[in-house]
CSV table of C-alpha atoms in Angstrom, one decimal:
chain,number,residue,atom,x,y,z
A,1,UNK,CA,35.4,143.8,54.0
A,2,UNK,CA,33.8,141.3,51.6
A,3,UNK,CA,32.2,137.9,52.5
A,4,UNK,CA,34.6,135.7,51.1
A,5,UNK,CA,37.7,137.9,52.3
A,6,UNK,CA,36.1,137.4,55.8
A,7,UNK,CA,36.1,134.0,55.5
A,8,UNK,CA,39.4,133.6,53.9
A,9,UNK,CA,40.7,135.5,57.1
A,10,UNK,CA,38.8,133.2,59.6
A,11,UNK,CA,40.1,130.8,58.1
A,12,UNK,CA,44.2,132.0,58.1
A,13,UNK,CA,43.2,132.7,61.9
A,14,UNK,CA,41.6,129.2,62.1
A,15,UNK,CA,44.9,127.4,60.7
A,16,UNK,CA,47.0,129.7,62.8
A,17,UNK,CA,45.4,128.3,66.2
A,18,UNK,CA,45.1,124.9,64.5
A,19,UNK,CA,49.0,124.9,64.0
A,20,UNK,CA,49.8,127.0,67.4
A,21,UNK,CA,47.8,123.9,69.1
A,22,UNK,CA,49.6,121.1,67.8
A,23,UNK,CA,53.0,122.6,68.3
A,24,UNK,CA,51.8,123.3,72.1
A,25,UNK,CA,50.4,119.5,72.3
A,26,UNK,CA,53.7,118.5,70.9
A,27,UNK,CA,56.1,120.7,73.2
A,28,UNK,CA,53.7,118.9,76.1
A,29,UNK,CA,54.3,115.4,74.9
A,30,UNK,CA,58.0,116.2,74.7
A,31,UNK,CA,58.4,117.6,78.2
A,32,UNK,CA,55.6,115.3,79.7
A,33,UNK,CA,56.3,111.8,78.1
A,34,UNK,CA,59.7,111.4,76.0
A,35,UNK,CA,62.2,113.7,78.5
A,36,UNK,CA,61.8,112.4,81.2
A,37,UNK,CA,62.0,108.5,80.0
A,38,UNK,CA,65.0,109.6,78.5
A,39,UNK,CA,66.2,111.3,81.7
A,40,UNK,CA,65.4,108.2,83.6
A,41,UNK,CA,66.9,105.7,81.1
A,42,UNK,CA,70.4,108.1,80.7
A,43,UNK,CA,70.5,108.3,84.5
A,44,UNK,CA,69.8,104.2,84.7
A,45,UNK,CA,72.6,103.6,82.2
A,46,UNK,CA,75.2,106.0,84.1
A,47,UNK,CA,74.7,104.1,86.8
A,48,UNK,CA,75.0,100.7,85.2
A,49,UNK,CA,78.4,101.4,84.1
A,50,UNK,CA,79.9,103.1,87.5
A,51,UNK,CA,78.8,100.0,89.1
A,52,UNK,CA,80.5,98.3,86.5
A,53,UNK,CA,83.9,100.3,86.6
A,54,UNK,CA,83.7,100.4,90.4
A,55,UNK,CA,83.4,96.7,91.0
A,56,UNK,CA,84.7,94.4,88.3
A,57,UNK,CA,82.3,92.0,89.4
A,58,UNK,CA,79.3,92.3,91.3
A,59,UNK,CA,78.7,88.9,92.1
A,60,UNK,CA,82.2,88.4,94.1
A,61,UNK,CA,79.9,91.4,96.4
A,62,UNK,CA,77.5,88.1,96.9
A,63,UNK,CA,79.9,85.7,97.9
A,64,UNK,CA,80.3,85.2,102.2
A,65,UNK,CA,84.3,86.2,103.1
A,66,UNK,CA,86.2,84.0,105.2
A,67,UNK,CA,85.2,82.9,108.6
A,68,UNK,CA,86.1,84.8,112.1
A,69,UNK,CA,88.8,82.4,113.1
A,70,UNK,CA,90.4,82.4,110.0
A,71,UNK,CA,92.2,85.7,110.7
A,72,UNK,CA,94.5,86.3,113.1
A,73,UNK,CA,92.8,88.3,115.5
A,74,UNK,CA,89.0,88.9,116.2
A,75,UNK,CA,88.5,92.4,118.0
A,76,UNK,CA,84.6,91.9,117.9
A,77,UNK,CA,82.6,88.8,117.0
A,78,UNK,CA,78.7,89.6,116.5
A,79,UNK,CA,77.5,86.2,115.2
A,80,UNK,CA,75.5,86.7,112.4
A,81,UNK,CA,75.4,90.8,112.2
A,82,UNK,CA,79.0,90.4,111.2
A,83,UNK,CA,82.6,90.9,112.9
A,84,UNK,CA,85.7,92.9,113.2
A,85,UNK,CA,89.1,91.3,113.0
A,86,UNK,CA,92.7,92.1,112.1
A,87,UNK,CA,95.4,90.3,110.2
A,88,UNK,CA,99.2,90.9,110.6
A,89,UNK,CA,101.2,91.0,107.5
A,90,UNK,CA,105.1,89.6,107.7
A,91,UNK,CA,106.8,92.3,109.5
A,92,UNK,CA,109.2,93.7,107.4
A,93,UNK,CA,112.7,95.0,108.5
A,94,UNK,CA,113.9,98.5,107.3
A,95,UNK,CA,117.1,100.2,107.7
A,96,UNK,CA,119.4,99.2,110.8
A,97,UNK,CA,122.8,101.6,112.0
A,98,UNK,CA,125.5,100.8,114.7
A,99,UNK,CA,124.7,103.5,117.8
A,100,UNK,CA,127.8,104.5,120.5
A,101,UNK,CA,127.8,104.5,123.8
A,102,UNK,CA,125.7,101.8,125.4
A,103,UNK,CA,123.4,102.1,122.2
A,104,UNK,CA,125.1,99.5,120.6
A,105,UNK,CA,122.5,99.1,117.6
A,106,UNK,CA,118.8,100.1,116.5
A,107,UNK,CA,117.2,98.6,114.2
A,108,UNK,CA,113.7,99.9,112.2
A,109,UNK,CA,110.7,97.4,111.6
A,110,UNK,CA,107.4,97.1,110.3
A,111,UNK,CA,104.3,95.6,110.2
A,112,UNK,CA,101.1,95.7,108.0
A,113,UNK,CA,97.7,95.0,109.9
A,114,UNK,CA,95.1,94.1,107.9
A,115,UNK,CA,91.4,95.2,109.6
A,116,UNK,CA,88.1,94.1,108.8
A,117,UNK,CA,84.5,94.9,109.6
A,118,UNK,CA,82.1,92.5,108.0
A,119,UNK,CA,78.2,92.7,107.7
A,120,UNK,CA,75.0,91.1,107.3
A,121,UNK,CA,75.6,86.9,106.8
A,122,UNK,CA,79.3,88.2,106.4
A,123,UNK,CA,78.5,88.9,102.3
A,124,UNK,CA,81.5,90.7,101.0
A,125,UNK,CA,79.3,93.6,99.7
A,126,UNK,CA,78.6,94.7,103.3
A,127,UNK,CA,82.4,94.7,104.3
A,128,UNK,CA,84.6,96.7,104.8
A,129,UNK,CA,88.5,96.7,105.5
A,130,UNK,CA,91.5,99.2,105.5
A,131,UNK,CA,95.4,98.5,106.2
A,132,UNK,CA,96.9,100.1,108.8
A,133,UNK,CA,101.3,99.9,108.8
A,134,UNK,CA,102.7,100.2,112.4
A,135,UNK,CA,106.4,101.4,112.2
A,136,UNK,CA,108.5,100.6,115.0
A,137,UNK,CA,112.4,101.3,116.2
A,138,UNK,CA,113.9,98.7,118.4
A,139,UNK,CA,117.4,99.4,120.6
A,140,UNK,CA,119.6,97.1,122.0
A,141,UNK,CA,122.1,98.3,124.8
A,142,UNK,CA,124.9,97.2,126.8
A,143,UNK,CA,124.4,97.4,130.6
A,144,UNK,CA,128.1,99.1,131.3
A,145,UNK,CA,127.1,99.3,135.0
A,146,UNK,CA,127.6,95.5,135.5
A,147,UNK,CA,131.2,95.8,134.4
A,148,UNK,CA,133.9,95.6,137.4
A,149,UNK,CA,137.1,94.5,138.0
A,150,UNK,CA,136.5,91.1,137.4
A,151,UNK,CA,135.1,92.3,133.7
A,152,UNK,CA,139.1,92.5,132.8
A,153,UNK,CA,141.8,90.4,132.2
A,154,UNK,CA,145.2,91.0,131.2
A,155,UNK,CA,148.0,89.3,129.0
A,156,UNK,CA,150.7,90.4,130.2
A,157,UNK,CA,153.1,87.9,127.8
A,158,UNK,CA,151.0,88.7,125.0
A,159,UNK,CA,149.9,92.4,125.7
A,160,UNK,CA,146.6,91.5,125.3
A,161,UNK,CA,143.4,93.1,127.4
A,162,UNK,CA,140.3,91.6,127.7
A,163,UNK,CA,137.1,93.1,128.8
A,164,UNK,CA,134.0,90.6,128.9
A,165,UNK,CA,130.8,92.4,128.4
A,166,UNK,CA,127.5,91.1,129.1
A,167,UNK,CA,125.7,90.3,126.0
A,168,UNK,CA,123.3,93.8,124.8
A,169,UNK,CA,119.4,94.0,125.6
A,170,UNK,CA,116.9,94.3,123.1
A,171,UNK,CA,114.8,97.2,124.5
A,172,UNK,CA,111.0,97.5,123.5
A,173,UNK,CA,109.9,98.6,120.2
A,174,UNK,CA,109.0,101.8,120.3
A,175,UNK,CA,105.6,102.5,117.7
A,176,UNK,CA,105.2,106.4,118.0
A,177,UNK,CA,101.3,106.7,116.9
A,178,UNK,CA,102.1,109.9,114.2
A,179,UNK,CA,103.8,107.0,112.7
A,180,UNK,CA,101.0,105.3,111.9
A,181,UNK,CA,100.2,105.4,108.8
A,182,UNK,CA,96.1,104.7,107.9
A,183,UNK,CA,95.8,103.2,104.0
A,184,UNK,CA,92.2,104.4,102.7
A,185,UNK,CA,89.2,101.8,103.3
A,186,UNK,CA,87.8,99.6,100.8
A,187,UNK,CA,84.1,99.1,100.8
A,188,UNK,CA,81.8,97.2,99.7
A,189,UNK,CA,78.8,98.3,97.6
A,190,UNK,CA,76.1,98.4,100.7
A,191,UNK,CA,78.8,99.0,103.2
A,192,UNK,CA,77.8,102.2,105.2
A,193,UNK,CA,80.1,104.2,107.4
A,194,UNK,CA,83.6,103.4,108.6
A,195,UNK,CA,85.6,101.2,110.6
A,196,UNK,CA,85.2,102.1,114.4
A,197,UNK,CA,88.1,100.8,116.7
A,198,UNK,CA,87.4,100.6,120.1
A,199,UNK,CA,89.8,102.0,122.8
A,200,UNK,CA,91.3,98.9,124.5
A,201,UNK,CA,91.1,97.3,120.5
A,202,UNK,CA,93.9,100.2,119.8
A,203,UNK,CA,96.3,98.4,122.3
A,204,UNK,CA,95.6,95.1,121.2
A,205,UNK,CA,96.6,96.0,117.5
A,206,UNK,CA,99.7,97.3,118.6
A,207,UNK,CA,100.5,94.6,120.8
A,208,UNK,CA,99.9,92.6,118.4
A,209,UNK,CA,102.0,94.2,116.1
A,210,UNK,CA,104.9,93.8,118.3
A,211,UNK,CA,104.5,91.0,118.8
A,212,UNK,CA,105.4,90.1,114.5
A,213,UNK,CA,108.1,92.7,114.9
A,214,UNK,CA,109.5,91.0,117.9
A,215,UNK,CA,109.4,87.8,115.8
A,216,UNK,CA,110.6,89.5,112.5
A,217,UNK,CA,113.8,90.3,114.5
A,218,UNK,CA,114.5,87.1,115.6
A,219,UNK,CA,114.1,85.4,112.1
A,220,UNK,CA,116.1,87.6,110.9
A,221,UNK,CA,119.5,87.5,113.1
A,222,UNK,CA,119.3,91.0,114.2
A,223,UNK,CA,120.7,89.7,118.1
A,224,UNK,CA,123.3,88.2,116.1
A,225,UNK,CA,123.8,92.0,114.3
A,226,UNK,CA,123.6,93.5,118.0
A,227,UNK,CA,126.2,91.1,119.4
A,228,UNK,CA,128.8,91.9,116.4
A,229,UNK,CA,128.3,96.1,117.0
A,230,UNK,CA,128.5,95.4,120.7
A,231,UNK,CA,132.3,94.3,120.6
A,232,UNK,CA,132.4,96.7,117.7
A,233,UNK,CA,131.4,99.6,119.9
A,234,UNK,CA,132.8,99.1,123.0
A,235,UNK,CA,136.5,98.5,121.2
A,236,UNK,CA,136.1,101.9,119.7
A,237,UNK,CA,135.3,103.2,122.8
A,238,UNK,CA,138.2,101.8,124.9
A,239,UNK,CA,141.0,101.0,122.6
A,240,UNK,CA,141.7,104.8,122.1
A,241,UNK,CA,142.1,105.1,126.0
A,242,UNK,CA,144.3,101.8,126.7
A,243,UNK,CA,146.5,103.1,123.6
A,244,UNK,CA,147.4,106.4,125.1
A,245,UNK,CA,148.2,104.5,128.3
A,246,UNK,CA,150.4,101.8,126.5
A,247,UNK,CA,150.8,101.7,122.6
A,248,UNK,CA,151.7,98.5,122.3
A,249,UNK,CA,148.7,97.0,124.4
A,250,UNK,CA,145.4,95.6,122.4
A,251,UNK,CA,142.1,95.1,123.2
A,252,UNK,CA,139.7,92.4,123.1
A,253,UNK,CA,136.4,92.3,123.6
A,254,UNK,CA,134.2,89.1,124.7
A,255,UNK,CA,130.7,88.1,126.5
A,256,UNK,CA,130.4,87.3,129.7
């Protein structure tokens, strides 16, 4: 091979390496230097805007929630670590139906309890709350056992019979726990774990619960309801007897 084709070769080899070099230096840089900043920065940016889709606004995470009395019930009061409470929405009355019998009418009910576990210096972003619904059935009954002799009168002018009743009981409100129904918590951004109610805290919701039921009932006129389907009831009951006895003889139907 001649000199200068030698060096015409070593060269081409020279430029090869040259190039093979700088491509490698560059594939380093890439990898090394400018991948992962843009890792970093795509990762930082992704989790910019979840924080911004997940809370509307961050500072309202910043601000203290309300105080420990302020709701209406405190299961656990830790001062400045935070507390648990739960609030009682307006019971709200479902469906009602006229029952036979001494079931003289049953009413549905329910009540939303509102629970919530606050954190450090009470900042919203620590908190935590969830919604539980208690549903309840309440009875009322007529105690037949208390009617005697004396519970009838008759009109014998008028064909008239009168059976005085004593006025019906509401019976406890019966909250079956698989009717419980458990809305999903909401958290706050450094809230960890979830809401832990303690045993004898489970009764105290429910009582408490009852308790709005109880008055929900009351605002709402069902013992004036109960009192209407208790004559309604008992009429049906003994009007079809006193009728095949004597046709022409009605009933009536009063309160003690």
């Amino acid at each position: 091979m001649e000199k200068k084709e030698k060096e015409d070769l070593l060269k081409d080899v020279e430029e090869t390496v040259k190039k093979g070099m700088r491509d490698e230096n560059l594939k380093r840089f890439l990898l090394t230097r400018v991948i992962p900043v843009v890792v970093v920065v795509a990762l930082l940016l992704c989790g910019y805007f979840f924080l911004i889709k997940k809370k509307n606004d961050v500072k309202d995470q910043l601000k203290q929630g309300a105080a420990a009395d302020s709701h209406d019930l405190v299961l656990d009061d830790d001062g400045l670590r935070g507390y648990t409470s739960a609030d009682f929405a307006e019971a709200v009355l479902g469906d009602t139906e006229q029952l036979k019998k001494v079931e003289v009418y049953q009413a549905q009910v329910s009540d939303a309890v509102t629970l919530t576990d606050t954190g450090l210096l009470n900042f919203k972003i620590f908190n935590k709350s969830q919604v539980l619904t208690y549903n309840g059935t309440v009875v009322y009954t007529v105690d037949l056992a208390k009617l005697n002799k004396a519970s009838i009168d008759y009109d014998e002018q008028n064909k008239v019979v009168t059976m005085y009743i004593p006025k019906p009981e509401r019976e406890e409100i019966n909250i079956p726990a698989d009717k419980i129904q458990y809305n999903d918590p909401e958290k706050g951004l450094l809230a960890l774990g979830d809401i832990n109610i303690k045993p004898e805290d489970i009764t105290k919701l429910e009582n408490g619960a009852r308790e709005k039921m109880e008055a929900k009932l009351t605002e709402t006129g069902q013992d004036e309801y109960a009192n209407r389907f208790a004559k309604m009831t008992i009429w049906e009951m003994y009007q079809p007897l006193i009728s095949k006895l004597a046709p022409s003889v009605k009933l009536e139907v009063e309160f003690l």
